[in-house]
């Protein structure tokens, strides 16, 4: 085995016990005498699996009974478009708070489908800070307010759920779902691509307040209609069965670990360790305002850009992989999702200290 500490932003590291269990069950799942990938999604065994995964997620996040949980496909990007298609009329305003690349993209995808307003943007700070709530210009008649609680590329995270001024709050939680407790009742819609804290790519989990489904228009194709997906228990067509199974294993692992409260403690400790070291060093820098620093994605630069390639190469040789930053911000990025243990972050800090000493 030569598995390394994997700092990838996504698809990202999964808990090793989950991978081992999937490996052990690969050929014969439960009593099925076949792989979970080889059985009907409409059979009672798979339906039991699907329901258990939903129940576990409900328990982990404290999802109130008046919310539906959907297991969908298309990646978060498809839902950037599908959300306005379902929850706004074309002539209706929709408010977006943009604090980085993904919020920007969500707003852009909504433009053909509704009247997009940017209620606040962090662009002037180069997406290193969250515009103060008092400066947001919300339209009380907007269909919803969309934001990105954690911006995966810029490493900017809301540490509190913002006041949505009475509008349904829509959150793209792709990169921080299950990383800490959140009060789901504050949201109209939460959605997340699975490939960071839930499981494998190709699955999107959506939590939607049931009354909002009445807005889904009848004149769009059924396959795009969330009310249809909800009415059919996310089995309008063949779901991503293996992705759903894997998500279920991750939820079981999270419950064994003590749930999202335990994850929050760990995630905070990991983030404190890395930011603490970066701030104590003259060699590394993180540009994000302290109050908006992400626990999940930590971008940082080296004192001299020409050292980037050597840093990455030596990190890889030391068992630390996927630290290259996104091209939009450059430098490095360490993603510290739930599956990254504190020891991995300690190994990264030890390497960074040694690298700085040799190159400072
Ligand atoms: N939103 C956020 C916050 C993301 O981090 C990502 C992917 N990294 C996306 C949306 C896009 O997800 P997908 O590739 O699944 O469409």
mmCIF file with all atom_site columns, C-alpha atoms in Angstrom, residues 6-15 72-80 102 105 152 172-178 191-205 240 243 246-247 250-251 296-297 335-339:
data_model
loop_
_atom_site.group_PDB
_atom_site.id
_atom_site.type_symbol
_atom_site.label_atom_id
_atom_site.label_alt_id
_atom_site.label_comp_id
_atom_site.label_asym_id
_atom_site.label_entity_id
_atom_site.label_seq_id
_atom_site.pdbx_PDB_ins_code
_atom_site.Cartn_x
_atom_site.Cartn_y
_atom_site.Cartn_z
_atom_site.occupancy
_atom_site.B_iso_or_equiv
_atom_site.pdbx_formal_charge
_atom_site.auth_seq_id
_atom_site.auth_comp_id
_atom_site.auth_asym_id
_atom_site.auth_atom_id
_atom_site.pdbx_PDB_model_num
ATOM 1  C CA . UNK A 1 6   ? -4.661  13.363 0.054   1.00 0.00 ? 6   UNK A CA 1
ATOM 2  C CA . UNK A 1 7   ? -5.368  17.108 0.148   1.00 0.00 ? 7   UNK A CA 1
ATOM 3  C CA . UNK A 1 8   ? -7.425  17.112 -3.063  1.00 0.00 ? 8   UNK A CA 1
ATOM 4  C CA . UNK A 1 9   ? -10.269 19.630 -3.266  1.00 0.00 ? 9   UNK A CA 1
ATOM 5  C CA . UNK A 1 10  ? -12.526 17.072 -4.907  1.00 0.00 ? 10  UNK A CA 1
ATOM 6  C CA . UNK A 1 11  ? -12.987 14.342 -5.728  1.00 0.00 ? 11  UNK A CA 1
ATOM 7  C CA . UNK A 1 12  ? -11.388 14.126 -2.334  1.00 0.00 ? 12  UNK A CA 1
ATOM 8  C CA . UNK A 1 13  ? -10.116 11.654 0.234   1.00 0.00 ? 13  UNK A CA 1
ATOM 9  C CA . UNK A 1 14  ? -12.673 9.215  1.622   1.00 0.00 ? 14  UNK A CA 1
ATOM 10 C CA . UNK A 1 15  ? -12.467 7.574  5.049   1.00 0.00 ? 15  UNK A CA 1
ATOM 11 C CA . UNK A 1 72  ? -29.920 13.246 -7.523  1.00 0.00 ? 72  UNK A CA 1
ATOM 12 C CA . UNK A 1 73  ? -27.380 13.306 -10.337 1.00 0.00 ? 73  UNK A CA 1
ATOM 13 C CA . UNK A 1 74  ? -25.848 15.992 -12.532 1.00 0.00 ? 74  UNK A CA 1
ATOM 14 C CA . UNK A 1 75  ? -23.270 17.455 -10.161 1.00 0.00 ? 75  UNK A CA 1
ATOM 15 C CA . UNK A 1 76  ? -23.814 20.715 -8.319  1.00 0.00 ? 76  UNK A CA 1
ATOM 16 C CA . UNK A 1 77  ? -23.389 22.531 -11.633 1.00 0.00 ? 77  UNK A CA 1
ATOM 17 C CA . UNK A 1 78  ? -26.556 21.076 -13.131 1.00 0.00 ? 78  UNK A CA 1
ATOM 18 C CA . UNK A 1 79  ? -28.455 22.267 -10.082 1.00 0.00 ? 79  UNK A CA 1
ATOM 19 C CA . UNK A 1 80  ? -27.098 25.801 -10.536 1.00 0.00 ? 80  UNK A CA 1
ATOM 20 C CA . UNK A 1 102 ? -18.714 28.887 -7.362  1.00 0.00 ? 102 UNK A CA 1
ATOM 21 C CA . UNK A 1 105 ? -20.881 30.359 -11.566 1.00 0.00 ? 105 UNK A CA 1
ATOM 22 C CA . UNK A 1 152 ? -13.766 25.759 -2.323  1.00 0.00 ? 152 UNK A CA 1
ATOM 23 C CA . UNK A 1 172 ? -24.597 25.293 -2.206  1.00 0.00 ? 172 UNK A CA 1
ATOM 24 C CA . UNK A 1 173 ? -23.020 23.238 0.585   1.00 0.00 ? 173 UNK A CA 1
ATOM 25 C CA . UNK A 1 174 ? -20.898 21.124 -1.754  1.00 0.00 ? 174 UNK A CA 1
ATOM 26 C CA . UNK A 1 175 ? -17.685 21.658 0.157   1.00 0.00 ? 175 UNK A CA 1
ATOM 27 C CA . UNK A 1 176 ? -18.787 22.005 3.760   1.00 0.00 ? 176 UNK A CA 1
ATOM 28 C CA . UNK A 1 177 ? -21.848 19.814 4.251   1.00 0.00 ? 177 UNK A CA 1
ATOM 29 C CA . UNK A 1 178 ? -21.494 17.553 7.317   1.00 0.00 ? 178 UNK A CA 1
ATOM 30 C CA . UNK A 1 191 ? -27.658 20.990 -1.992  1.00 0.00 ? 191 UNK A CA 1
ATOM 31 C CA . UNK A 1 192 ? -24.232 19.432 -2.310  1.00 0.00 ? 192 UNK A CA 1
ATOM 32 C CA . UNK A 1 193 ? -22.198 17.478 -4.803  1.00 0.00 ? 193 UNK A CA 1
ATOM 33 C CA . UNK A 1 194 ? -21.025 14.330 -3.060  1.00 0.00 ? 194 UNK A CA 1
ATOM 34 C CA . UNK A 1 195 ? -17.346 14.252 -3.977  1.00 0.00 ? 195 UNK A CA 1
ATOM 35 C CA . UNK A 1 196 ? -15.988 15.992 -0.873  1.00 0.00 ? 196 UNK A CA 1
ATOM 36 C CA . UNK A 1 197 ? -17.735 15.117 2.388   1.00 0.00 ? 197 UNK A CA 1
ATOM 37 C CA . UNK A 1 198 ? -20.351 12.613 1.177   1.00 0.00 ? 198 UNK A CA 1
ATOM 38 C CA . UNK A 1 199 ? -18.745 10.098 -1.160  1.00 0.00 ? 199 UNK A CA 1
ATOM 39 C CA . UNK A 1 200 ? -18.124 9.739  -4.878  1.00 0.00 ? 200 UNK A CA 1
ATOM 40 C CA . UNK A 1 201 ? -18.872 12.220 -7.651  1.00 0.00 ? 201 UNK A CA 1
ATOM 41 C CA . UNK A 1 202 ? -22.033 11.714 -9.703  1.00 0.00 ? 202 UNK A CA 1
ATOM 42 C CA . UNK A 1 203 ? -24.383 12.100 -6.754  1.00 0.00 ? 203 UNK A CA 1
ATOM 43 C CA . UNK A 1 204 ? -25.994 15.291 -5.464  1.00 0.00 ? 204 UNK A CA 1
ATOM 44 C CA . UNK A 1 205 ? -27.832 15.397 -2.169  1.00 0.00 ? 205 UNK A CA 1
ATOM 45 C CA . UNK A 1 240 ? -26.659 6.494  -8.962  1.00 0.00 ? 240 UNK A CA 1
ATOM 46 C CA . UNK A 1 243 ? -22.964 6.518  -5.146  1.00 0.00 ? 243 UNK A CA 1
ATOM 47 C CA . UNK A 1 246 ? -21.171 4.765  -0.703  1.00 0.00 ? 246 UNK A CA 1
ATOM 48 C CA . UNK A 1 247 ? -22.852 7.833  0.793   1.00 0.00 ? 247 UNK A CA 1
ATOM 49 C CA . UNK A 1 250 ? -19.903 7.488  4.863   1.00 0.00 ? 250 UNK A CA 1
ATOM 50 C CA . UNK A 1 251 ? -22.971 8.428  6.938   1.00 0.00 ? 251 UNK A CA 1
ATOM 51 C CA . UNK A 1 296 ? -12.239 22.967 4.639   1.00 0.00 ? 296 UNK A CA 1
ATOM 52 C CA . UNK A 1 297 ? -9.988  24.583 2.017   1.00 0.00 ? 297 UNK A CA 1
ATOM 53 C CA . UNK A 1 335 ? -8.337  20.637 1.553   1.00 0.00 ? 335 UNK A CA 1
ATOM 54 C CA . UNK A 1 336 ? -9.107  19.328 5.019   1.00 0.00 ? 336 UNK A CA 1
ATOM 55 C CA . UNK A 1 337 ? -12.428 17.531 4.621   1.00 0.00 ? 337 UNK A CA 1
ATOM 56 C CA . UNK A 1 338 ? -13.818 15.133 7.225   1.00 0.00 ? 338 UNK A CA 1
ATOM 57 C CA . UNK A 1 339 ? -11.708 12.193 6.018   1.00 0.00 ? 339 UNK A CA 1
#
